XYZ file of C-alpha atoms in Angstrom:
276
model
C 45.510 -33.074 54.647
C 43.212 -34.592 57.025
C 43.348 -37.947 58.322
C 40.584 -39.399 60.007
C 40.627 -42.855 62.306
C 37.346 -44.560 61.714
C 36.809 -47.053 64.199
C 33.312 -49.230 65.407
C 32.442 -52.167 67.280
C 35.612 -52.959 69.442
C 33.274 -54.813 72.376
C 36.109 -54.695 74.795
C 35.585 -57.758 76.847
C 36.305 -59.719 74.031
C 38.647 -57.574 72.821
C 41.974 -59.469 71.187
C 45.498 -57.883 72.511
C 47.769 -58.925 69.256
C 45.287 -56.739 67.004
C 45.180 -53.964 69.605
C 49.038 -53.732 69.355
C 48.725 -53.758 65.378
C 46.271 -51.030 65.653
C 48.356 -48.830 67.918
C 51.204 -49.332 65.223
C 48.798 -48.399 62.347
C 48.274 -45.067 64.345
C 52.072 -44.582 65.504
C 52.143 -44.936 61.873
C 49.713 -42.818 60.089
C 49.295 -40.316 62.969
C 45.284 -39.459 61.933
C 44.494 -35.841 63.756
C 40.820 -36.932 64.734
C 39.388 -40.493 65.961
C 35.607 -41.161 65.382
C 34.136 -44.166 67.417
C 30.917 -45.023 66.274
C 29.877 -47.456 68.943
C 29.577 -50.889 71.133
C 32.679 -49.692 72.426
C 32.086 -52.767 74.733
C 30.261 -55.914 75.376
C 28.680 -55.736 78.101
C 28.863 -51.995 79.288
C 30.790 -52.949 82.200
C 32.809 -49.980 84.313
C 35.747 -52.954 84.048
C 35.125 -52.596 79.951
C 34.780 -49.080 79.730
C 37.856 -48.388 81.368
C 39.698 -50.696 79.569
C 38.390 -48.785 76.480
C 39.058 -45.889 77.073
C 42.739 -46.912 78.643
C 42.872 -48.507 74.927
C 41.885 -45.117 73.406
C 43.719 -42.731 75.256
C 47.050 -45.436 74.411
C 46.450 -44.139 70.749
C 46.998 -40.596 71.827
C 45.449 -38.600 68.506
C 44.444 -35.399 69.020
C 40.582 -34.906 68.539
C 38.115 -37.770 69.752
C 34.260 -38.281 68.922
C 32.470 -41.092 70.417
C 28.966 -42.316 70.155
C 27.632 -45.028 72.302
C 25.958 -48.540 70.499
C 23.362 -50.849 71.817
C 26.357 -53.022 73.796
C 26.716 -49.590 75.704
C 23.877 -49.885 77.575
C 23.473 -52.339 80.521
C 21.664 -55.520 79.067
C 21.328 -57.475 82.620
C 21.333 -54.547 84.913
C 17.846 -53.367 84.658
C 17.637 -50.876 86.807
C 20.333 -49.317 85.788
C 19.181 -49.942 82.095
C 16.269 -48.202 82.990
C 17.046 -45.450 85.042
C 20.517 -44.292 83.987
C 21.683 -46.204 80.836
C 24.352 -44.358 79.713
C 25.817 -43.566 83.192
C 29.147 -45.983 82.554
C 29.497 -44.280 79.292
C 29.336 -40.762 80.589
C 32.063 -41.772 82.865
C 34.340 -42.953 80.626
C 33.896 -40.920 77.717
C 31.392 -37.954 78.451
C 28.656 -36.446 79.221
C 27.676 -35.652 75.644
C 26.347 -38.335 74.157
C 25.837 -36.150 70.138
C 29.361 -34.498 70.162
C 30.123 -32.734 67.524
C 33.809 -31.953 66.384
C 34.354 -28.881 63.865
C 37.917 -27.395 63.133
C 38.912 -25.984 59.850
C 38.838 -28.991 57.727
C 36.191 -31.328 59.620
C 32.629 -30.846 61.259
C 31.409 -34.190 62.433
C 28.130 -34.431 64.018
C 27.452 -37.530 66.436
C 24.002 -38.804 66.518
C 22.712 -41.011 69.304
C 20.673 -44.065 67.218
C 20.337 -46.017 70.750
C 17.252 -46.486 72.580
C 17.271 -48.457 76.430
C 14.054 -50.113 75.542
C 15.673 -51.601 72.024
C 18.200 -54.734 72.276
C 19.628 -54.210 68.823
C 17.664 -51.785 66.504
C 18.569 -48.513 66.410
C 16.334 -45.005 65.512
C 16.754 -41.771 65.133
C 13.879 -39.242 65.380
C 12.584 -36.595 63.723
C 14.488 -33.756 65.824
C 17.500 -35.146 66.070
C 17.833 -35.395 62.399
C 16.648 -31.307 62.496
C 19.370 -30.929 64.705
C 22.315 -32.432 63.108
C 20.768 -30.782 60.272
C 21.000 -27.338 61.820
C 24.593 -28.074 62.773
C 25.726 -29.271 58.850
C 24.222 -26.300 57.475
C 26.945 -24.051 58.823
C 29.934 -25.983 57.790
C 31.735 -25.145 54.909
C 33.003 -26.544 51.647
C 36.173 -26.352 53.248
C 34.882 -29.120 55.793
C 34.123 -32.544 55.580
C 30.876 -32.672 56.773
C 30.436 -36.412 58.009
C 27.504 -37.948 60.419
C 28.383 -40.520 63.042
C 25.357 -42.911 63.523
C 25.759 -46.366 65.033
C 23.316 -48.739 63.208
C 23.523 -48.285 59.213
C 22.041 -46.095 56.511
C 22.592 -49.231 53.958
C 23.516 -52.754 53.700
C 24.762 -54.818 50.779
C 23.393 -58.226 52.274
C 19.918 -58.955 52.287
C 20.297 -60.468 55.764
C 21.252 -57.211 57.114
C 17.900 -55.570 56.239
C 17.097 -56.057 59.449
C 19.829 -54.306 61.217
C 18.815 -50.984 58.893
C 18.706 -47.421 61.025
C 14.740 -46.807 61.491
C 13.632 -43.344 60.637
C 17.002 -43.260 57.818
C 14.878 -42.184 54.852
C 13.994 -38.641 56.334
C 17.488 -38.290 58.269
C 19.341 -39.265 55.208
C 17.663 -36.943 53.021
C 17.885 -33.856 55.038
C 21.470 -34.686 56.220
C 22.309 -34.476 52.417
C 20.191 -31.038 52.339
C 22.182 -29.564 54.794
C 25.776 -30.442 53.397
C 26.716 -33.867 54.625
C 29.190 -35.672 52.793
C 29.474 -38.875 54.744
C 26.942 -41.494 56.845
C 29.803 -43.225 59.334
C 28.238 -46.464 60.496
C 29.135 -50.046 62.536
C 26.906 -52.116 63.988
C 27.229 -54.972 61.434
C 30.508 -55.338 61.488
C 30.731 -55.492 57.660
C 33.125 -52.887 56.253
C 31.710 -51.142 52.986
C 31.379 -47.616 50.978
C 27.778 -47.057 48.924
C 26.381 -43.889 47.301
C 23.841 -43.123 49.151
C 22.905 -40.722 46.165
C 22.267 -43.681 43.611
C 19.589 -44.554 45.933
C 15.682 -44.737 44.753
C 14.448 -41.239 44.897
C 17.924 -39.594 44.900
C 19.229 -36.953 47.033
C 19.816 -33.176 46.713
C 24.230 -33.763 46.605
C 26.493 -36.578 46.210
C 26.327 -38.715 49.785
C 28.445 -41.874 50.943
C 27.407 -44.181 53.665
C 31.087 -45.646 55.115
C 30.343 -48.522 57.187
C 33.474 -50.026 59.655
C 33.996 -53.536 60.658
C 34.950 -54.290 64.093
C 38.193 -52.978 65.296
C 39.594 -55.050 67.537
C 37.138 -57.754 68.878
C 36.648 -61.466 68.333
C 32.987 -60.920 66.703
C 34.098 -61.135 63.499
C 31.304 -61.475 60.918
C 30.159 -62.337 57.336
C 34.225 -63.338 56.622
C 35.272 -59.758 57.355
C 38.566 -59.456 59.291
C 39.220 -56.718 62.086
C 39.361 -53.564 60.106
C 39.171 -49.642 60.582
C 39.162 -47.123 57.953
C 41.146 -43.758 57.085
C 39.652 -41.175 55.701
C 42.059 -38.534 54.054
C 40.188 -35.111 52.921
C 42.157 -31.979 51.898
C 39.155 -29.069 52.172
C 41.250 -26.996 49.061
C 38.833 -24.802 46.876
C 37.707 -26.227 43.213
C 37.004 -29.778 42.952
C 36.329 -31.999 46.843
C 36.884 -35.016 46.867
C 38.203 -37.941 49.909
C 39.296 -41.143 50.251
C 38.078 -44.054 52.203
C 41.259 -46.281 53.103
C 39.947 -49.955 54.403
C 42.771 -51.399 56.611
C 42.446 -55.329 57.713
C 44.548 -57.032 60.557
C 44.565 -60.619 59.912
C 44.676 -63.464 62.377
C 47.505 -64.589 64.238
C 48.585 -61.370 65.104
C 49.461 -59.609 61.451
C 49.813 -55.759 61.114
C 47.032 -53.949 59.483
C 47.445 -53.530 55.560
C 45.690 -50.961 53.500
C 43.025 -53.568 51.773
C 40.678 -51.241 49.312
C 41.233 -47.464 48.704
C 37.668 -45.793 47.619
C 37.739 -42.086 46.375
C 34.332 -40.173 46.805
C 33.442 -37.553 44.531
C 31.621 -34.939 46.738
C 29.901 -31.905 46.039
C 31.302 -28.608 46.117
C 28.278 -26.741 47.229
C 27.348 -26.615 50.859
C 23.964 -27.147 52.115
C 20.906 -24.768 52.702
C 20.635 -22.406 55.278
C 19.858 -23.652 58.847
C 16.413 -24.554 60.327
């Protein structure tokens, strides 16, 4: 069985070192093969906070690693170098590629790159680089879970969070769940939640969940939501798919991470159409 480490929104530089330590037990613990970091893996996009990041992450020693930068990892008071290299720092710390992709046997995950230099907060994603990630679902198989990593959300459950919705989602979304996806990955908001994207208005062509992470490890806590990071167990067996989303919650004070809601996602057993 795979077990997947989702984790968003850690903003080292306000990071909090008792719920770092409970997270390193969590994955001492539970051992997930693959992490998935789906941005503002810092503050303030600082070399001082990327390294400490990535310090952090390599600390946790699991196996596979996909990262995706957020809108805190890009210089906000450097402008030059906002303008003319904003994802240098994060190159250096975690790679040049900034739409990884991670397939083995049981998992294809396709990173997506929803930042923009000339945005603050919202993020977008464009036309081709939905085609793309497209093109790369359509030849997993149904012996994969086929997830996309996006930074800014696919859905909300607050009103007040409209705002903070993925522009250009609506297209993406619906050819993502053309091409096989069975998970939307998502931080940002720092509100931890699972909604079928499927139930939507207008539908979809397969059954499609947007899992949304709170923040990991940082002091930004929001909207009552404790740090928390999700496991995602999938066993890619023939017949009936299905995975669960595991929400786990540190509480203050220094308290190990518990296992606080257990979702299990139906998903489809056919895999997507043919690439683009």
């Amino acid at each position: 069985m795979t077990c997947l480490l989702h984790m968003s929104d850690p903003h080292f530089g306000t990071e909090q070192p008792e719920v770092m330590r409970a997270l390193a037990a969590l994955v001492q613990a539970e051992r997930p093969g693959a992490l998935v970091l789906s941005g503002d893996i810092t503050q303030r996009a600082t070399r001082a906070q990327f390294a400490r990041a990535r310090a952090f992450v390599n600390s946790l020693a699991v196996p596979r690693l996909l990262a995706i930068p957020g809108n805190h990892d890009i210089p906000l008071f450097a402008l030059s170098t906002r303008v003319l290299a904003p994802y240098a720092r994060y190159r250096q710390a975690f790679g040049h590629a900034l739409e990884p992709v991670l397939d083995s046997p049981d998992l294809l995950v396709v990173g997506v790159n929803t930042t923009r230099w000339y945005r603050h907060e919202n993020g977008a994603v464009s036309a081709q680089q939905a085609e793309r990630a497209a093109r790369r679902l359509a030849q997993g198989t149904a012996r994969q879970l086929r997830v996309v990593v996006v930074h800014q959300p696919v859905a909300v459950t607050r009103e007040e969070d409209r705002k903070n919705l993925l522009i250009g989602r609506e297209e993406a979304v619906r050819i993502w769940a053309e091409a096989g996806a069975d998970l939307v990955l998502g931080g940002h908001i720092h509100l931890p939640f699972v909604l079928p994207l499927h139930e939507s208005a207008g539908g979809l062509a397969r059954r499609m969940w947007c899992v949304q992470a709170g923040t990991a490890v940082s002091t930004r806590l929001r909207a009552a939501a404790p740090n928390s990071v999700n496991l995602i167990r999938f066993e890619g067996e023939a017949g009936e798919r299905h995975c669960t989303v595991e929400q786990w919650d540190c509480a203050a004070g220094g308290a190990p991470f518990r296992r606080a809601r257990v979702h299990t996602l139906a998903l489809d057993t056919t895999t997507g159409a043919t690439a683009r």
